[in-house]
């Protein structure tokens, strides 16, 4: 589940074209090679995406339930 992390400002959401991505299949890891301080600078400049659905039951669900990778349970 990379999309929830990306939408929440995680490292995957901060990747830009030209970044070096290391894939370690045996250890089930995905890493990005950032220069020192680059990840924090990108995190500071990051803005959450605007929700595509802003009203109705689906919008309410999105506000009240955690990501599917966390079991889609009620969040407080």
Short mmCIF file of N, CA, C and O in Angstrom, two decimals:
data_model
loop_
_atom_site.label_atom_id
_atom_site.label_comp_id
_atom_site.label_asym_id
_atom_site.label_seq_id
_atom_site.Cartn_x
_atom_site.Cartn_y
_atom_site.Cartn_z
N UNK A 1 0.84 -1.19 0.00
CA UNK A 1 0.00 0.00 0.00
C UNK A 1 0.88 1.24 0.00
O UNK A 1 1.21 1.77 1.05
N UNK A 2 1.26 1.70 -1.15
CA UNK A 2 2.10 2.90 -1.20
C UNK A 2 1.27 4.17 -1.30
O UNK A 2 1.71 5.22 -0.90
N UNK A 3 0.06 4.08 -1.83
CA UNK A 3 -0.72 5.31 -2.00
C UNK A 3 -1.10 5.97 -0.68
O UNK A 3 -1.05 7.20 -0.59
N UNK A 4 -1.48 5.23 0.38
CA UNK A 4 -1.77 5.94 1.63
C UNK A 4 -0.56 6.70 2.16
O UNK A 4 -0.68 7.83 2.62
N UNK A 5 0.62 6.08 2.08
CA UNK A 5 1.82 6.76 2.56
C UNK A 5 2.09 8.01 1.74
O UNK A 5 2.42 9.06 2.27
N UNK A 6 1.92 7.91 0.44
CA UNK A 6 2.14 9.06 -0.42
C UNK A 6 1.16 10.19 -0.15
O UNK A 6 1.53 11.36 -0.12
N UNK A 7 -0.08 9.85 0.08
CA UNK A 7 -1.11 10.86 0.34
C UNK A 7 -0.96 11.49 1.72
O UNK A 7 -1.49 12.57 1.97
N UNK A 8 -0.22 10.82 2.62
CA UNK A 8 -0.04 11.35 3.96
C UNK A 8 1.31 12.03 4.15
O UNK A 8 1.70 12.35 5.26
N UNK A 9 2.04 12.25 3.06
CA UNK A 9 3.32 12.95 3.15
C UNK A 9 4.50 12.08 3.51
O UNK A 9 5.53 12.57 3.92
N UNK A 10 4.36 10.77 3.33
CA UNK A 10 5.47 9.86 3.60
C UNK A 10 6.54 9.97 2.53
O UNK A 10 6.37 10.65 1.52
N UNK A 11 7.68 9.29 2.72
CA UNK A 11 8.78 9.39 1.76
C UNK A 11 8.38 9.07 0.32
O UNK A 11 8.87 9.72 -0.61
N UNK A 12 7.48 8.12 0.12
CA UNK A 12 7.09 7.78 -1.25
C UNK A 12 6.38 8.97 -1.91
O UNK A 12 6.53 9.22 -3.10
N UNK A 13 5.62 9.72 -1.16
CA UNK A 13 4.93 10.90 -1.69
C UNK A 13 5.86 12.06 -1.98
O UNK A 13 5.48 13.02 -2.64
N UNK A 14 7.09 11.99 -1.51
CA UNK A 14 8.05 13.07 -1.70
C UNK A 14 9.04 12.80 -2.82
O UNK A 14 9.91 13.62 -3.10
N UNK A 15 8.90 11.65 -3.48
CA UNK A 15 9.79 11.29 -4.58
C UNK A 15 9.55 12.20 -5.78
O UNK A 15 8.41 12.54 -6.10
N UNK A 16 10.63 12.58 -6.42
CA UNK A 16 10.57 13.41 -7.63
C UNK A 16 11.28 12.68 -8.77
O UNK A 16 12.10 11.79 -8.53
N UNK A 17 10.99 13.10 -9.97
CA UNK A 17 11.64 12.50 -11.12
C UNK A 17 13.15 12.69 -11.00
O UNK A 17 13.62 13.77 -10.67
N UNK A 18 13.88 11.61 -11.26
CA UNK A 18 15.33 11.65 -11.20
C UNK A 18 15.89 11.11 -9.89
O UNK A 18 17.10 10.88 -9.78
N UNK A 19 15.04 10.92 -8.87
CA UNK A 19 15.51 10.35 -7.60
C UNK A 19 15.91 8.89 -7.81
O UNK A 19 15.33 8.19 -8.64
N UNK A 20 16.88 8.44 -7.06
CA UNK A 20 17.33 7.05 -7.14
C UNK A 20 16.56 6.22 -6.12
O UNK A 20 16.54 6.54 -4.93
N UNK A 21 15.92 5.16 -6.62
CA UNK A 21 15.12 4.28 -5.78
C UNK A 21 15.79 2.91 -5.75
O UNK A 21 16.10 2.35 -6.79
N UNK A 22 16.00 2.40 -4.54
CA UNK A 22 16.62 1.09 -4.37
C UNK A 22 15.54 0.09 -3.97
O UNK A 22 14.82 0.29 -3.01
N UNK A 23 15.45 -1.01 -4.73
CA UNK A 23 14.47 -2.06 -4.45
C UNK A 23 15.23 -3.30 -3.99
O UNK A 23 16.06 -3.83 -4.71
N UNK A 24 14.93 -3.72 -2.76
CA UNK A 24 15.56 -4.90 -2.17
C UNK A 24 14.46 -5.95 -1.98
O UNK A 24 13.79 -5.99 -0.95
N UNK A 25 14.27 -6.80 -2.99
CA UNK A 25 13.18 -7.78 -2.98
C UNK A 25 13.33 -8.81 -1.85
O UNK A 25 12.37 -9.06 -1.13
N UNK A 26 14.51 -9.41 -1.65
CA UNK A 26 14.60 -10.43 -0.59
C UNK A 26 14.23 -9.88 0.79
O UNK A 26 13.64 -10.57 1.61
N UNK A 27 14.58 -8.62 1.06
CA UNK A 27 14.28 -8.03 2.37
C UNK A 27 13.00 -7.20 2.37
O UNK A 27 12.70 -6.54 3.37
N UNK A 28 12.30 -7.22 1.24
CA UNK A 28 11.01 -6.51 1.12
C UNK A 28 11.13 -5.04 1.50
O UNK A 28 10.37 -4.52 2.30
N UNK A 29 12.12 -4.35 0.93
CA UNK A 29 12.36 -2.94 1.23
C UNK A 29 12.37 -2.11 -0.04
O UNK A 29 12.79 -2.58 -1.10
N UNK A 30 11.92 -0.89 0.09
CA UNK A 30 11.95 0.10 -0.98
C UNK A 30 12.52 1.37 -0.35
O UNK A 30 11.94 1.91 0.58
N UNK A 31 13.68 1.81 -0.81
CA UNK A 31 14.35 2.98 -0.24
C UNK A 31 14.63 4.00 -1.33
O UNK A 31 14.88 3.65 -2.48
N UNK A 32 14.63 5.26 -0.92
CA UNK A 32 14.97 6.35 -1.83
C UNK A 32 16.28 6.96 -1.35
O UNK A 32 16.46 7.18 -0.15
N UNK A 33 17.17 7.23 -2.27
CA UNK A 33 18.47 7.81 -1.93
C UNK A 33 18.36 9.34 -2.00
O UNK A 33 18.40 9.92 -3.07
N UNK A 34 18.21 9.98 -0.84
CA UNK A 34 18.14 11.44 -0.76
C UNK A 34 19.48 11.97 -0.26
O UNK A 34 20.19 11.31 0.48
N UNK A 35 19.80 13.20 -0.66
CA UNK A 35 20.94 13.90 -0.08
C UNK A 35 20.60 14.24 1.36
O UNK A 35 19.43 14.34 1.72
N UNK A 36 21.60 14.44 2.20
CA UNK A 36 21.37 14.79 3.60
C UNK A 36 20.51 16.05 3.68
O UNK A 36 20.79 17.05 3.03
N UNK A 37 19.43 15.98 4.44
CA UNK A 37 18.54 17.13 4.63
C UNK A 37 17.48 17.29 3.57
O UNK A 37 16.53 18.06 3.75
N UNK A 38 17.60 16.60 2.44
CA UNK A 38 16.64 16.76 1.34
C UNK A 38 15.25 16.26 1.72
O UNK A 38 14.25 16.90 1.41
N UNK A 39 15.18 15.12 2.38
CA UNK A 39 13.88 14.57 2.77
C UNK A 39 13.15 15.55 3.69
O UNK A 39 11.96 15.82 3.49
N UNK A 40 13.85 16.10 4.66
CA UNK A 40 13.21 17.04 5.58
C UNK A 40 12.78 18.32 4.86
O UNK A 40 11.71 18.87 5.12
N UNK A 41 13.57 18.81 3.93
CA UNK A 41 13.21 20.01 3.17
C UNK A 41 11.96 19.75 2.34
O UNK A 41 11.06 20.61 2.27
N UNK A 42 11.87 18.59 1.71
CA UNK A 42 10.68 18.25 0.93
C UNK A 42 9.47 18.08 1.84
O UNK A 42 8.37 18.49 1.49
N UNK A 43 9.68 17.49 3.01
CA UNK A 43 8.57 17.30 3.96
C UNK A 43 8.02 18.66 4.42
O UNK A 43 6.82 18.84 4.55
N UNK A 44 8.89 19.62 4.65
CA UNK A 44 8.47 20.96 5.08
C UNK A 44 7.64 21.65 3.99
O UNK A 44 6.70 22.38 4.30
N UNK A 45 7.99 21.43 2.73
CA UNK A 45 7.30 22.09 1.62
C UNK A 45 6.04 21.34 1.17
O UNK A 45 5.24 21.87 0.40
N UNK A 46 5.85 20.11 1.65
CA UNK A 46 4.74 19.27 1.20
C UNK A 46 3.40 19.83 1.65
O UNK A 46 3.24 20.31 2.76
N UNK A 47 2.42 19.73 0.78
CA UNK A 47 1.03 20.10 1.07
C UNK A 47 0.16 18.89 0.79
O UNK A 47 0.32 18.25 -0.25
N UNK A 48 -0.79 18.57 1.68
CA UNK A 48 -1.65 17.41 1.41
C UNK A 48 -2.52 17.65 0.18
O UNK A 48 -2.92 18.79 -0.09
N UNK A 49 -2.80 16.59 -0.57
CA UNK A 49 -3.64 16.75 -1.76
C UNK A 49 -5.08 17.10 -1.36
O UNK A 49 -5.56 16.71 -0.29
N UNK A 50 -5.73 17.85 -2.22
CA UNK A 50 -7.13 18.22 -1.99
C UNK A 50 -7.99 16.99 -2.26
O UNK A 50 -7.82 16.31 -3.28
N UNK A 51 -8.92 16.64 -1.34
CA UNK A 51 -9.77 15.47 -1.56
C UNK A 51 -10.61 15.63 -2.83
O UNK A 51 -11.11 16.72 -3.12
N UNK A 52 -10.76 14.55 -3.59
CA UNK A 52 -11.57 14.59 -4.81
C UNK A 52 -13.05 14.61 -4.47
O UNK A 52 -13.84 15.17 -5.22
N UNK A 53 -13.42 14.00 -3.36
CA UNK A 53 -14.83 13.95 -2.95
C UNK A 53 -14.93 14.69 -1.62
O UNK A 53 -14.25 14.34 -0.66
N UNK A 54 -15.77 15.72 -1.56
CA UNK A 54 -15.82 16.56 -0.37
C UNK A 54 -17.14 16.50 0.39
O UNK A 54 -17.25 17.10 1.46
N UNK A 55 -18.15 15.84 -0.17
CA UNK A 55 -19.42 15.74 0.53
C UNK A 55 -20.06 14.37 0.27
O UNK A 55 -19.64 13.65 -0.62
N UNK A 56 -21.03 14.04 1.08
CA UNK A 56 -21.72 12.76 0.94
C UNK A 56 -21.08 11.68 1.81
O UNK A 56 -20.16 11.92 2.58
N UNK A 57 -21.64 10.48 1.69
CA UNK A 57 -21.20 9.37 2.53
C UNK A 57 -19.77 8.94 2.27
O UNK A 57 -19.05 8.57 3.19
N UNK A 58 -19.32 8.99 1.03
CA UNK A 58 -17.94 8.60 0.74
C UNK A 58 -16.95 9.57 1.38
O UNK A 58 -15.92 9.16 1.92
N UNK A 59 -17.25 10.85 1.36
CA UNK A 59 -16.39 11.83 2.02
C UNK A 59 -16.38 11.61 3.53
O UNK A 59 -15.33 11.69 4.18
N UNK A 60 -17.53 11.31 4.10
CA UNK A 60 -17.61 11.04 5.54
C UNK A 60 -16.79 9.80 5.88
O UNK A 60 -16.04 9.78 6.85
N UNK A 61 -16.92 8.77 5.07
CA UNK A 61 -16.14 7.54 5.27
C UNK A 61 -14.65 7.85 5.24
O UNK A 61 -13.89 7.40 6.11
N UNK A 62 -14.20 8.62 4.26
CA UNK A 62 -12.78 8.95 4.13
C UNK A 62 -12.26 9.71 5.35
O UNK A 62 -11.13 9.51 5.77
N UNK A 63 -13.08 10.56 5.92
CA UNK A 63 -12.67 11.33 7.11
C UNK A 63 -12.63 10.47 8.37
O UNK A 63 -11.85 10.72 9.27
N UNK A 64 -13.48 9.46 8.43
CA UNK A 64 -13.66 8.71 9.67
C UNK A 64 -12.93 7.37 9.75
O UNK A 64 -12.84 6.79 10.82
N UNK A 65 -12.41 6.88 8.63
CA UNK A 65 -11.83 5.53 8.59
C UNK A 65 -10.36 5.62 8.19
O UNK A 65 -9.98 6.40 7.32
N UNK A 66 -9.53 4.79 8.84
CA UNK A 66 -8.11 4.77 8.52
C UNK A 66 -7.88 4.09 7.17
O UNK A 66 -8.79 3.52 6.57
N UNK A 67 -6.65 4.09 6.73
CA UNK A 67 -6.27 3.49 5.46
C UNK A 67 -6.51 1.98 5.46
O UNK A 67 -6.49 1.34 6.50
N UNK A 68 -6.68 1.40 4.28
CA UNK A 68 -6.88 -0.04 4.15
C UNK A 68 -5.66 -0.80 4.66
O UNK A 68 -5.78 -1.89 5.20
N UNK A 69 -4.48 -0.21 4.54
CA UNK A 69 -3.28 -0.88 5.03
C UNK A 69 -3.26 -0.98 6.55
O UNK A 69 -2.51 -1.77 7.11
N UNK A 70 -4.11 -0.19 7.22
CA UNK A 70 -4.24 -0.25 8.68
C UNK A 70 -5.54 -0.91 9.10
O UNK A 70 -5.96 -0.80 10.24
N UNK A 71 -6.24 -1.55 8.18
CA UNK A 71 -7.44 -2.30 8.50
C UNK A 71 -8.74 -1.54 8.28
O UNK A 71 -9.80 -2.03 8.60
N UNK A 72 -8.68 -0.31 7.74
CA UNK A 72 -9.87 0.51 7.48
C UNK A 72 -10.77 0.60 8.71
O UNK A 72 -11.98 0.46 8.63
N UNK A 73 -10.15 0.80 9.86
CA UNK A 73 -10.89 0.90 11.12
C UNK A 73 -11.19 2.35 11.45
O UNK A 73 -10.56 3.27 10.91
N UNK A 74 -12.13 2.55 12.35
CA UNK A 74 -12.52 3.89 12.78
C UNK A 74 -11.33 4.62 13.38
O UNK A 74 -10.61 4.08 14.20
N UNK A 75 -11.11 5.86 12.93
CA UNK A 75 -10.02 6.65 13.53
C UNK A 75 -10.62 7.78 14.35
O UNK A 75 -11.65 8.34 14.01
N UNK A 76 -9.98 8.06 15.43
CA UNK A 76 -10.49 9.10 16.33
C UNK A 76 -9.79 10.41 16.11
O UNK A 76 -8.75 10.52 15.63
#
